[in-house]
Tab-separated table of C-alpha atoms in Angstrom:
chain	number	residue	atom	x	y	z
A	316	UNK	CA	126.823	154.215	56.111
A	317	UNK	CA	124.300	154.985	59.033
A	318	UNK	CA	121.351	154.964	57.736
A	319	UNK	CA	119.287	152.660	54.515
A	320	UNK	CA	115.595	153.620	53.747
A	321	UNK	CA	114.462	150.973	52.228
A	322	UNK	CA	110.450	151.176	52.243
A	323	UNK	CA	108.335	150.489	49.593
A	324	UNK	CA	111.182	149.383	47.256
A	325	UNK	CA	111.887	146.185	45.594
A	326	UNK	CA	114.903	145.602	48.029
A	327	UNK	CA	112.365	147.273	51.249
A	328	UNK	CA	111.642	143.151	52.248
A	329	UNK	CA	114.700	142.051	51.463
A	330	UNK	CA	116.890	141.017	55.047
A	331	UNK	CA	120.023	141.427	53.460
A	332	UNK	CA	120.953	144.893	55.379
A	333	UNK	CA	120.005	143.812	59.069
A	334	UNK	CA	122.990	141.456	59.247
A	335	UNK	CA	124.985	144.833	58.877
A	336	UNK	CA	126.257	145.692	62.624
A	337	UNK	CA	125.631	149.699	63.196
A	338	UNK	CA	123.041	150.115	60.550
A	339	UNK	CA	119.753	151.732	60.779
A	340	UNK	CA	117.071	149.983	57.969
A	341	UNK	CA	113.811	151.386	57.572
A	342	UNK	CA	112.272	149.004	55.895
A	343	UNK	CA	109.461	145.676	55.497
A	344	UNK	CA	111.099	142.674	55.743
A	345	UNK	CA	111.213	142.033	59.856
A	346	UNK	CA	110.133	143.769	62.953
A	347	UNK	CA	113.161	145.580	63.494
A	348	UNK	CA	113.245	147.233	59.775
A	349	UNK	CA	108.938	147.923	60.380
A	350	UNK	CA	110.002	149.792	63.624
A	351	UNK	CA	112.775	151.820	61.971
A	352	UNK	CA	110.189	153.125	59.420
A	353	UNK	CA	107.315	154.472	62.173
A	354	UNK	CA	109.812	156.264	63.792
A	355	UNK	CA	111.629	157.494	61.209
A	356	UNK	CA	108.672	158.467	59.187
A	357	UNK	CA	106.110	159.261	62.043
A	358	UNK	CA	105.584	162.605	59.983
A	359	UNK	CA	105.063	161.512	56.860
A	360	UNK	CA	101.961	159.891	56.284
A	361	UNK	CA	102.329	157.681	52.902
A	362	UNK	CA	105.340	155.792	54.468
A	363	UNK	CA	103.414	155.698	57.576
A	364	UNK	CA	100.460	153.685	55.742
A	365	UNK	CA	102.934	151.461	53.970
A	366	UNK	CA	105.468	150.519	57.672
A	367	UNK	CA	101.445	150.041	59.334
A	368	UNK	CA	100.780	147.771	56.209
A	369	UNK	CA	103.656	145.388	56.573
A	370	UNK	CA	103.349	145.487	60.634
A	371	UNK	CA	99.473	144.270	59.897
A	372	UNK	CA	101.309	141.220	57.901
A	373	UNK	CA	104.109	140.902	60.538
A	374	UNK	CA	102.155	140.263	63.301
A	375	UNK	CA	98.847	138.671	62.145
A	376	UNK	CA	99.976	135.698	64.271
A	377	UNK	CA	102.281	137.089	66.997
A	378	UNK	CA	102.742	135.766	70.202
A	379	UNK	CA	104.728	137.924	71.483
A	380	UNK	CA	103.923	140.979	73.473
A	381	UNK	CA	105.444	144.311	71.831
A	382	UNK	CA	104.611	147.683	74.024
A	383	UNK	CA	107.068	150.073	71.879
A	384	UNK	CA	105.798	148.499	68.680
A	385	UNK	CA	102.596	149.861	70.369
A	386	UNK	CA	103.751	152.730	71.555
A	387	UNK	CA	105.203	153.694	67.755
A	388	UNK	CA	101.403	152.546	66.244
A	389	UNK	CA	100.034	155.598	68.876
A	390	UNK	CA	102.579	157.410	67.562
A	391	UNK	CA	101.544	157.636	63.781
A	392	UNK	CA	97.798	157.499	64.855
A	393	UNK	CA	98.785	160.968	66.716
A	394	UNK	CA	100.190	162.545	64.014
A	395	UNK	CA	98.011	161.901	61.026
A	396	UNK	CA	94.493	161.960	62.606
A	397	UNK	CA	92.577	162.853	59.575
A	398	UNK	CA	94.331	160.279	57.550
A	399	UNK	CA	91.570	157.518	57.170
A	400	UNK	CA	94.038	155.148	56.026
A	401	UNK	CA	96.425	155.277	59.086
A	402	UNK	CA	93.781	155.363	61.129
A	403	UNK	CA	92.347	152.033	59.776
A	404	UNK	CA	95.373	150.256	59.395
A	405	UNK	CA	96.612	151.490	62.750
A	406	UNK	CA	93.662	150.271	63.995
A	407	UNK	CA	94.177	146.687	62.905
A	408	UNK	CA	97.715	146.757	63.599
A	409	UNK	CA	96.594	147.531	67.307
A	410	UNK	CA	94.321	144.463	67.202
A	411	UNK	CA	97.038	142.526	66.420
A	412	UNK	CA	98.940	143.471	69.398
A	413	UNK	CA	96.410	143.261	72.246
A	414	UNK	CA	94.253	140.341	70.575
A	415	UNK	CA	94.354	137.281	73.166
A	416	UNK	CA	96.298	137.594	75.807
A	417	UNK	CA	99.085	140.214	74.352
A	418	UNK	CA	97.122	142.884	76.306
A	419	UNK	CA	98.018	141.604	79.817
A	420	UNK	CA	101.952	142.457	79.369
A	421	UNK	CA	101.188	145.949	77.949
A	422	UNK	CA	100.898	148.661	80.389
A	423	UNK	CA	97.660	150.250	81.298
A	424	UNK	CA	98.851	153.802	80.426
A	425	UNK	CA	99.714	152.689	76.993
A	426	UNK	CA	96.674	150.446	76.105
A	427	UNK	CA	94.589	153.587	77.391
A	428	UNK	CA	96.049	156.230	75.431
A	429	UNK	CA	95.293	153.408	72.217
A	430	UNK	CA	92.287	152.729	73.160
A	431	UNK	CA	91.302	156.598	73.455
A	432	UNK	CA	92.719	157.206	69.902
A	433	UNK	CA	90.674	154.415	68.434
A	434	UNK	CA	87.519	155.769	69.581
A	435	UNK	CA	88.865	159.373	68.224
A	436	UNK	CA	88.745	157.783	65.433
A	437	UNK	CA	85.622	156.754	65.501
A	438	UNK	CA	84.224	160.289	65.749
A	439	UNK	CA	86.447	161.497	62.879
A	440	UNK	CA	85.281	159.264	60.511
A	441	UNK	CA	82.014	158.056	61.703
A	442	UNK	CA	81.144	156.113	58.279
A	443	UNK	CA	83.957	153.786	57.906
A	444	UNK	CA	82.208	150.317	58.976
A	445	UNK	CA	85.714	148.563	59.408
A	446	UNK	CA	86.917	151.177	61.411
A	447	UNK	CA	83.817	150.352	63.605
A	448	UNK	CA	84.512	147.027	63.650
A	449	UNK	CA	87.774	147.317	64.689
A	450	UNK	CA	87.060	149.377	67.643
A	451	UNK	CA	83.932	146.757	68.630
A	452	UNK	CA	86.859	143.853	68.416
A	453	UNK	CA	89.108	145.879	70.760
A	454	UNK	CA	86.823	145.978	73.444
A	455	UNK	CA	85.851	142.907	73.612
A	456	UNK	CA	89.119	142.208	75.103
A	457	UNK	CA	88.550	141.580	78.442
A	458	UNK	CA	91.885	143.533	79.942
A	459	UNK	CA	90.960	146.629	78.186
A	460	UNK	CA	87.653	146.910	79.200
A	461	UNK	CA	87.856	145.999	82.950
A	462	UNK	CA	91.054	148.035	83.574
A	463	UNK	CA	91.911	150.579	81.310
A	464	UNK	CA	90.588	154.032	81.469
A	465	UNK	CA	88.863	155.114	78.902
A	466	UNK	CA	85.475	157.353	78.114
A	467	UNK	CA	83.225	154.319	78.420
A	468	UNK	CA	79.855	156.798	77.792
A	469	UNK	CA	81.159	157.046	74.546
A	470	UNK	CA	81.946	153.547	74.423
A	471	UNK	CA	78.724	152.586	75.405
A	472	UNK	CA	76.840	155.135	72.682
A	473	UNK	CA	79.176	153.544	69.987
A	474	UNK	CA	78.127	150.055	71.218
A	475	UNK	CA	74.611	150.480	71.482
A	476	UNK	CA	74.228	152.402	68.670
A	477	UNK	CA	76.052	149.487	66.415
A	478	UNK	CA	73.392	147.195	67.956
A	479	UNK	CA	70.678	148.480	65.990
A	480	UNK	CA	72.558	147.937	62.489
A	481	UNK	CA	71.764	144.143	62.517
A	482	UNK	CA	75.178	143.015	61.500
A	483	UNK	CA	76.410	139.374	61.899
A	484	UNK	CA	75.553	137.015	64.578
A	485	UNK	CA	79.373	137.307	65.408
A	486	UNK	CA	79.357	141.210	65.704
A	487	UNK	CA	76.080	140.917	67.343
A	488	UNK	CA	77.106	138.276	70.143
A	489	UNK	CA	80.250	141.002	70.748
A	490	UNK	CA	78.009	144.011	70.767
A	491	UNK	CA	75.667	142.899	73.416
A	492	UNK	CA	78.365	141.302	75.377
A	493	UNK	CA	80.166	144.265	75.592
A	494	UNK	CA	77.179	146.170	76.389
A	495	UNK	CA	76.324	143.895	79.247
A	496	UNK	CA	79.667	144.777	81.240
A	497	UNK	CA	79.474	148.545	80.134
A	498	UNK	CA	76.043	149.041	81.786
A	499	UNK	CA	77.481	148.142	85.006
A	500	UNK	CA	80.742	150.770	85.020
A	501	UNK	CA	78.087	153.203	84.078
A	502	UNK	CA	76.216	155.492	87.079
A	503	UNK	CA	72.438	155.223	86.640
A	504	UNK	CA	72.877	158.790	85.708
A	505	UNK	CA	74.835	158.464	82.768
A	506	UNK	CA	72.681	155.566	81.682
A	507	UNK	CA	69.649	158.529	82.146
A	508	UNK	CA	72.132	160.631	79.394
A	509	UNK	CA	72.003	157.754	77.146
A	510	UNK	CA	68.000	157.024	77.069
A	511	UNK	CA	67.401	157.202	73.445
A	512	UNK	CA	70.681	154.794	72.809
A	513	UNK	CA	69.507	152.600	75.735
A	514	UNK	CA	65.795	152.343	74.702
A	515	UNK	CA	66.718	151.669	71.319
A	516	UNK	CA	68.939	148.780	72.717
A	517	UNK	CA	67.004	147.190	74.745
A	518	UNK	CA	64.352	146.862	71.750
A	519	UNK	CA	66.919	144.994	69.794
A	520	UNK	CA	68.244	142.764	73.063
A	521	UNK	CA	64.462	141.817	73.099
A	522	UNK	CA	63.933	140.960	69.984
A	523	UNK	CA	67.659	138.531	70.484
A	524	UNK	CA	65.648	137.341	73.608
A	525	UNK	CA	62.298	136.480	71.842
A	526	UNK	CA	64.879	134.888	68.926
A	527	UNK	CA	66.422	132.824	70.999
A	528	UNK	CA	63.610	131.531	73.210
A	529	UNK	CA	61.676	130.902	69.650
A	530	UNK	CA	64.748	128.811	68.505
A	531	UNK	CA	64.955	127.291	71.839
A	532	UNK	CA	68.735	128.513	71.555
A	533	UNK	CA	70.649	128.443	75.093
A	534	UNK	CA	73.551	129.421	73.797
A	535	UNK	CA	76.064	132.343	74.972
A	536	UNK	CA	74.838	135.385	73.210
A	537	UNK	CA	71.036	134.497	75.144
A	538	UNK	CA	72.747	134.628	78.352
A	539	UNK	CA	74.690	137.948	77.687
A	540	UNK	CA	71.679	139.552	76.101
A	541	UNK	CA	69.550	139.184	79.451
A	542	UNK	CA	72.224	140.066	81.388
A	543	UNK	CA	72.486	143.028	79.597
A	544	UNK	CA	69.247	143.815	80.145
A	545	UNK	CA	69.488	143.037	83.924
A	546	UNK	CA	72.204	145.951	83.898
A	547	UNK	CA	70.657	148.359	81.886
A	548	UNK	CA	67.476	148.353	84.084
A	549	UNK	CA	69.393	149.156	87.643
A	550	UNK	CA	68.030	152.137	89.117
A	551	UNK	CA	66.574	152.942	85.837
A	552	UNK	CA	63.124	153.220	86.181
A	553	UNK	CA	62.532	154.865	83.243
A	554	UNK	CA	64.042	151.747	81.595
A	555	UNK	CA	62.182	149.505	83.576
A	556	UNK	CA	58.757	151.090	82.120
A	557	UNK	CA	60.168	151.118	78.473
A	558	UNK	CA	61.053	146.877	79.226
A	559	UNK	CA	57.105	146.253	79.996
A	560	UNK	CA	55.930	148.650	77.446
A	561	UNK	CA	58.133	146.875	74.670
A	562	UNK	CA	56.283	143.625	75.518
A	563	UNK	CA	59.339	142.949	77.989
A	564	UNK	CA	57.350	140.459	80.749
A	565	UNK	CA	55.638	138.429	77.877
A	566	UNK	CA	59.212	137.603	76.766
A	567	UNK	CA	60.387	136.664	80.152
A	568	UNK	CA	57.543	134.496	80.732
A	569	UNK	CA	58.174	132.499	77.755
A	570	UNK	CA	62.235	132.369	78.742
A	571	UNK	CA	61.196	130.904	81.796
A	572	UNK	CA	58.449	128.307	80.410
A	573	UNK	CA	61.089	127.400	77.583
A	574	UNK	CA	64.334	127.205	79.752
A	575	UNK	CA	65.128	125.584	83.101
A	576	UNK	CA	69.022	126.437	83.293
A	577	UNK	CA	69.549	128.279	86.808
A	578	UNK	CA	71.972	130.365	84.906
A	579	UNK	CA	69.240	131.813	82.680
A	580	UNK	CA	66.102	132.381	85.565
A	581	UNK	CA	68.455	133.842	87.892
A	582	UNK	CA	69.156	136.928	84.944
A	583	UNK	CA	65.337	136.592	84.309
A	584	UNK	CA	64.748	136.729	87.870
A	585	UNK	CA	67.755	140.017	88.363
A	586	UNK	CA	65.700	141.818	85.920
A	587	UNK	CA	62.612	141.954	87.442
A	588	UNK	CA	63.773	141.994	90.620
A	589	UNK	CA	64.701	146.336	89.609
A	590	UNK	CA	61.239	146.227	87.751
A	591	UNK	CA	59.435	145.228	90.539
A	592	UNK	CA	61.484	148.425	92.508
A	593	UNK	CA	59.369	150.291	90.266
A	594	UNK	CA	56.254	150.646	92.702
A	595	UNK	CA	53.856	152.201	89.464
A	596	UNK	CA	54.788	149.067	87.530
A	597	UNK	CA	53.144	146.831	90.089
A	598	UNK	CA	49.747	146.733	88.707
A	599	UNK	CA	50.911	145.336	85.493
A	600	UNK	CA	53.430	142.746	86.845
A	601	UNK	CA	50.624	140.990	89.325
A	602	UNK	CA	49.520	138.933	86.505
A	603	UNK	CA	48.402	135.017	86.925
A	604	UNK	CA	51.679	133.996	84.577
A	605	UNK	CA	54.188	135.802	86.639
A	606	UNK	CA	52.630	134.780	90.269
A	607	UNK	CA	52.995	131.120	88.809
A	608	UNK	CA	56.515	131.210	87.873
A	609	UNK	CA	58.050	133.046	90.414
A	610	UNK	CA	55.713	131.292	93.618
A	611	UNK	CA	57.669	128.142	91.666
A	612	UNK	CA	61.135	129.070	91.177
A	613	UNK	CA	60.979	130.283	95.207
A	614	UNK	CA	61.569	126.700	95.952
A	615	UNK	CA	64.315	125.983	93.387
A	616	UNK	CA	67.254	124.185	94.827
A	617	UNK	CA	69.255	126.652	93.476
A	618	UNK	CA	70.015	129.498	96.245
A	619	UNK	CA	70.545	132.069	94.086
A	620	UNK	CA	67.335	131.471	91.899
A	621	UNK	CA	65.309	131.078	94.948
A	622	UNK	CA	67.156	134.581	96.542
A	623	UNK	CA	65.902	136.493	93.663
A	624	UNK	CA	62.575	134.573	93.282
A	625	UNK	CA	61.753	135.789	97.162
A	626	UNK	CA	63.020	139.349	96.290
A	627	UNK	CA	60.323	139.906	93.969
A	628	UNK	CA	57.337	138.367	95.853
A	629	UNK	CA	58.953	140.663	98.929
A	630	UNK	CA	58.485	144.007	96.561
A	631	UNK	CA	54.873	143.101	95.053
A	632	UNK	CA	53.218	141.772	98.344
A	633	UNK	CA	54.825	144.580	100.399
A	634	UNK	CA	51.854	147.234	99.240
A	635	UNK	CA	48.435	145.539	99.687
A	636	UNK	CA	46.466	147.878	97.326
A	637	UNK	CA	47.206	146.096	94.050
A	638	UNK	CA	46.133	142.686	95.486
A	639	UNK	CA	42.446	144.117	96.660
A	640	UNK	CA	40.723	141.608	94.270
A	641	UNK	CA	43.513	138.568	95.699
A	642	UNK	CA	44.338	139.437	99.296
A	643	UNK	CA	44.216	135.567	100.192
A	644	UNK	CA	46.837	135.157	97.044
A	645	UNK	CA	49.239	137.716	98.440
A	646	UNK	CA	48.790	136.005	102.189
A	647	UNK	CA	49.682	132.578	100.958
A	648	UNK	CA	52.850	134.093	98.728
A	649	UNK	CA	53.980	136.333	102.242
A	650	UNK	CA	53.524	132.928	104.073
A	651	UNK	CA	55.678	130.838	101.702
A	652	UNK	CA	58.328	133.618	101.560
A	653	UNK	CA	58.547	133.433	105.388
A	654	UNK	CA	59.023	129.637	105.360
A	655	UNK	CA	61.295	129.489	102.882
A	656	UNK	CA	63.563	131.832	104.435
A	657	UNK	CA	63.635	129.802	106.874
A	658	UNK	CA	64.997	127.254	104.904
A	659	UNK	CA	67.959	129.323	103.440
A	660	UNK	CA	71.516	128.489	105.412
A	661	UNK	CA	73.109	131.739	107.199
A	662	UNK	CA	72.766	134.571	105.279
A	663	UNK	CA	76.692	134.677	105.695
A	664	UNK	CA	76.512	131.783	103.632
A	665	UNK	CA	78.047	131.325	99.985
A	666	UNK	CA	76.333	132.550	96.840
A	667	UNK	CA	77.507	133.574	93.465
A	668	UNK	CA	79.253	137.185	93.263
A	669	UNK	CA	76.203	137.817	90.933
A	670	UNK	CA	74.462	139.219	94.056
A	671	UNK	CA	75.777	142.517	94.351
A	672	UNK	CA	74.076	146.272	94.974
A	673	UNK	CA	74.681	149.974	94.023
A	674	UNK	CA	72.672	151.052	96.389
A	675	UNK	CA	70.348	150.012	99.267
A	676	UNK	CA	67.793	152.232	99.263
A	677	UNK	CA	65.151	149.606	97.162
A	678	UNK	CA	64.964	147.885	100.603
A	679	UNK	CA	63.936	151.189	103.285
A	680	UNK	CA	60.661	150.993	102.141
A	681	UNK	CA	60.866	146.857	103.293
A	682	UNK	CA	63.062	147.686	106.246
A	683	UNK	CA	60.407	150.175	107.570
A	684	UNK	CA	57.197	147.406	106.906
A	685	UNK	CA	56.692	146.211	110.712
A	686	UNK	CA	53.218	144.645	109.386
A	687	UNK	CA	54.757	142.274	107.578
A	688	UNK	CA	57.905	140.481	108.629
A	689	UNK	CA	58.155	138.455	105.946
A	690	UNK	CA	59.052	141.471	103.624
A	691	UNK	CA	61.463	142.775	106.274
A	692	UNK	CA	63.201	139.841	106.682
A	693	UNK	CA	64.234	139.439	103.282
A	694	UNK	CA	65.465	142.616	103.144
A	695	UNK	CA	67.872	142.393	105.915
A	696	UNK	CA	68.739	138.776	104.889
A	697	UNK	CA	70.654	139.976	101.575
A	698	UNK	CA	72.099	142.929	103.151
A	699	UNK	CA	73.210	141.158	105.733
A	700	UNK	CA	74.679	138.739	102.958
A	701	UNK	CA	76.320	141.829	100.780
A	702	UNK	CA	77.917	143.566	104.116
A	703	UNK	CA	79.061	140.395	105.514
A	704	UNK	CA	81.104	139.440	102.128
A	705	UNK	CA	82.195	142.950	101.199
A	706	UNK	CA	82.091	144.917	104.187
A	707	UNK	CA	84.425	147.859	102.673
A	708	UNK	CA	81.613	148.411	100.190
A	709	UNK	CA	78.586	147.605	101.643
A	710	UNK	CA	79.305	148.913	105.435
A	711	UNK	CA	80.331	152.652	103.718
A	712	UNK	CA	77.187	152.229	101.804
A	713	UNK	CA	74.864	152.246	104.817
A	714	UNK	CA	76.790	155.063	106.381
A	715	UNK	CA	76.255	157.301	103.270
A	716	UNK	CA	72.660	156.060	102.756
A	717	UNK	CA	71.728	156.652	106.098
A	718	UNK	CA	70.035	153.211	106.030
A	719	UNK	CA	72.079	152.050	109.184
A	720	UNK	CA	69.559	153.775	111.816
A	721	UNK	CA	66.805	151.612	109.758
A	722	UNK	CA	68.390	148.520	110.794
A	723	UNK	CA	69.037	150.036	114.288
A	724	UNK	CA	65.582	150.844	114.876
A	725	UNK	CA	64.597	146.657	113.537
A	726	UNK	CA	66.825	145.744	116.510
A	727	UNK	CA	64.990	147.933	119.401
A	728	UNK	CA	61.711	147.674	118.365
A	729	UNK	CA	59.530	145.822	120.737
A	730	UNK	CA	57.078	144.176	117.786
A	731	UNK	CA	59.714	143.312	115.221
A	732	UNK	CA	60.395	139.527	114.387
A	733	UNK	CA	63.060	137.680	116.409
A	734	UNK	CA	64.331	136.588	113.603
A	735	UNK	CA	64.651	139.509	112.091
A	736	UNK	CA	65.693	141.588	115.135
A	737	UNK	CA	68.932	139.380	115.240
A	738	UNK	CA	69.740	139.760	111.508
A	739	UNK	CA	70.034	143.221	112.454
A	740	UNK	CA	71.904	143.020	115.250
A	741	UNK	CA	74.170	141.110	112.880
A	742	UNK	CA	74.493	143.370	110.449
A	743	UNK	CA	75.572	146.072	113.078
A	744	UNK	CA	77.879	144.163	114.802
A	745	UNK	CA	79.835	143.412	111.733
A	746	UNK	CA	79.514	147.448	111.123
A	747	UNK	CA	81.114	148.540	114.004
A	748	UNK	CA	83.464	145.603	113.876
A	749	UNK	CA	84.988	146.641	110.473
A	750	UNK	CA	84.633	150.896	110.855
A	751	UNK	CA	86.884	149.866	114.968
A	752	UNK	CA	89.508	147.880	112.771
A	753	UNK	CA	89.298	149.490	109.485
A	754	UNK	CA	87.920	152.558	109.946
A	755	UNK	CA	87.101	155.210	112.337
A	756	UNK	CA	85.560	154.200	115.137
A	757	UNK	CA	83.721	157.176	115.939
A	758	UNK	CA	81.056	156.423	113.511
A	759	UNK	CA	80.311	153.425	115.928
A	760	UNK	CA	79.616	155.069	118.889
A	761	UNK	CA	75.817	156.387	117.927
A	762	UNK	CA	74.891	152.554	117.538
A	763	UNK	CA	77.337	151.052	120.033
């Protein structure tokens, strides 16, 4: 005897056959028998629910990491694709599996190809709540979602979309946490494809916000929520205007009269800093609430919080024709930006990898503002801060941006601040020092 199929029989959990040396049992009672029947019965659906049924049992509590246990789960989910019940208990089965810290020994080809044939799921049977569920739980597993490939615009339309059905707080807190790290692998183009999910999620991570602040509730889902929003609203100046018009800076005032954490005003502070890139939007921000908080938090302690505090003042005083009606205001903010630059350490300095740009071209318009030095310094203080941490990124991004000559021309010109003429010259000597060792060097030679 070769062979014993013993699966969804009285004797199909029994262990007696697996002491037998040579024989094949399909079967429930261990993992051995549970991985006989998926690959025996890949084909045939009914045994395929039952063998997914007792692996769900089997390895509720596992601690061990099982890639061809895996690998057979994609297998049946493969074959039977319009079989809700495989897919559902396939789905939990793969929870199981990659839950914790399974997913780190599985490889990334393999937890892909699972992942993909989850969310094909999805789309086949777009109803099925627990299906949904499932899918949320698996990406809230941090190896899957920062490095396996995957479609994440349909991740992030599934996501967003489930945000607006008001489930538990504990589906919630995953939804928008999820959300807040799939804004960020998203181009501010395919955020533009998703504008009626996105508006309709950043409605609901408002009303978490206002929640939260009205509970006085610091807790982790608050701090995800805004930093959602802060990714959402990158580059997205569409999204930026849909923030204010959903009552967006009311909110964000009261955040920042209700909490003091650094770890909450410096999200606060990272959203507004891309609604204030939004140069229409500057009419409606210059209010006597905002000027107040962020002329306050510009002297935190906290480098980060004052960073983005000066950031802000930099954008709004940097065109005078909103502040007609408070010139003297805007003067006084432009002077206490200056001095408390002056106060920051090298802008080499440490700071929290929470600092970080897709693009530069927010700051040209500051870059190019000889009247006002204050504006341009800050400007060329955090790139000078990005390039000198991540020079790989940030030195290839002034190349393609053609925002190097900007700095260039900061450096030569006769009327430009010392202080701000030797930022620049810092910034392009750490340019041509990482394109002579890293790169090619003749890109240096127009600005040696």
């Amino acid at each position: 005897m070769q062979f014993v199929g013993l699966l969804a029989t009285d004797a199909g959990y029994s262990d007696f056959f697996s002491a037998k040396k040579g024989l094949r049992v399909a079967g429930g009672a261990n993992i051995s028998q549970i991985s006989e029947a998926l690959s025996c019965y890949r084909n045939r659906s009914c045994f395929m629910k039952e063998a997914l049924y007792r692996l769900f049992t089997e390895t509720f509590s596992t601690q061990i990491t099982m890639p061809a246990i895996l690998k057979l789960v994609a297998v049946g989910m493969r074959s039977h694709p319009l079989d809700l019940p495989v897919q559902f208990t396939a789905s939990a089965c793969a929870l199981n599996l990659t839950r914790q810290g399974l997913a780190r020994g599985m490889p990334v080809r393999l937890l892909s190809e699972v992942t993909c044939l989850l969310f094909k799921a999805l789309k086949t049977f777009p109803h099925y709540q627990q299906l949904q569920k499932n899918c949320l739980l698996s990406l809230t597993n941090s190896r899957i979602l920062m490095d396996v490939p995957f479609d994440r615009f349909d991740a992030a339309k599934f996501v967003m979309r489930w945000l607006g059905k008001h489930e538990s707080p504990k589906m919630q807190a995953m939804a928008v946490s999820i959300t807040s790290i799939l804004a960020l692998q998203l181009s501010p183009e395919q955020i533009a494809q998703l504008k009626e999910e996105v508006f309709m999620a950043v409605k609901e991570l408002l009303a978490i916000v206002k929640q939260k602040t009205a509970e006085n509730l610091d807790d982790v889902t608050l701090l995800f929520t805004l930093k959602a929003l802060w990714n959402l609203t990158e580059q997205s100046p569409a999204i930026c205007r849909h923030f204010i018009e959903n009552q967006g800076l009311a909110i964000f005032i009261q955040v920042l009269e209700t909490f003091s954490e650094t770890a909450i005003q410096s999200k606060v502070l990272g959203l507004l800093n891309n609604v204030v890139e939004v140069k229409e939007l500057f009419p409606k921000l210059i209010t006597e609430d905002m000027v107040k908080h962020i002329s306050s938090l510009l002297h935190s302690k906290d480098l980060e919080v004052s960073y983005l505090a000066a950031g802000i003042i930099a954008h709004l005083t940097s065109d005078k024709q909103p502040w007609i009606s408070c010139d003297l205001q805007r003067t006084a903010l432009l002077q206490d930006l200056y001095a408390t630059i002056q106060k920051w350490p090298s802008s080499s300095c440490k700071m929290t990898a929470l600092v970080t740009y897709r693009s530069f071209k927010a700051f040209f318009p500051l870059l190019g503002n000889f009247s006002q030095p204050e504006v341009q310094l800050w400007a060329l203080w955090a790139m000078y801060h990005v390039c000198s941490k991540n020079p790989s990124k940030y030195c290839k991004m002034l190349v393609e941006e053609e925002g190097l000559q900007l700095v260039c021309d900061i450096r030569e010109h006769s009327e430009a601040d010392p202080q701000a003429q030797q930022i620049a010259a810092s910034i392009v000597d750490d340019f041509k020092m990482y394109f002579i060792n890293y790169q090619r060097p003749s890109l240096c030679r127009p600005f040696l």
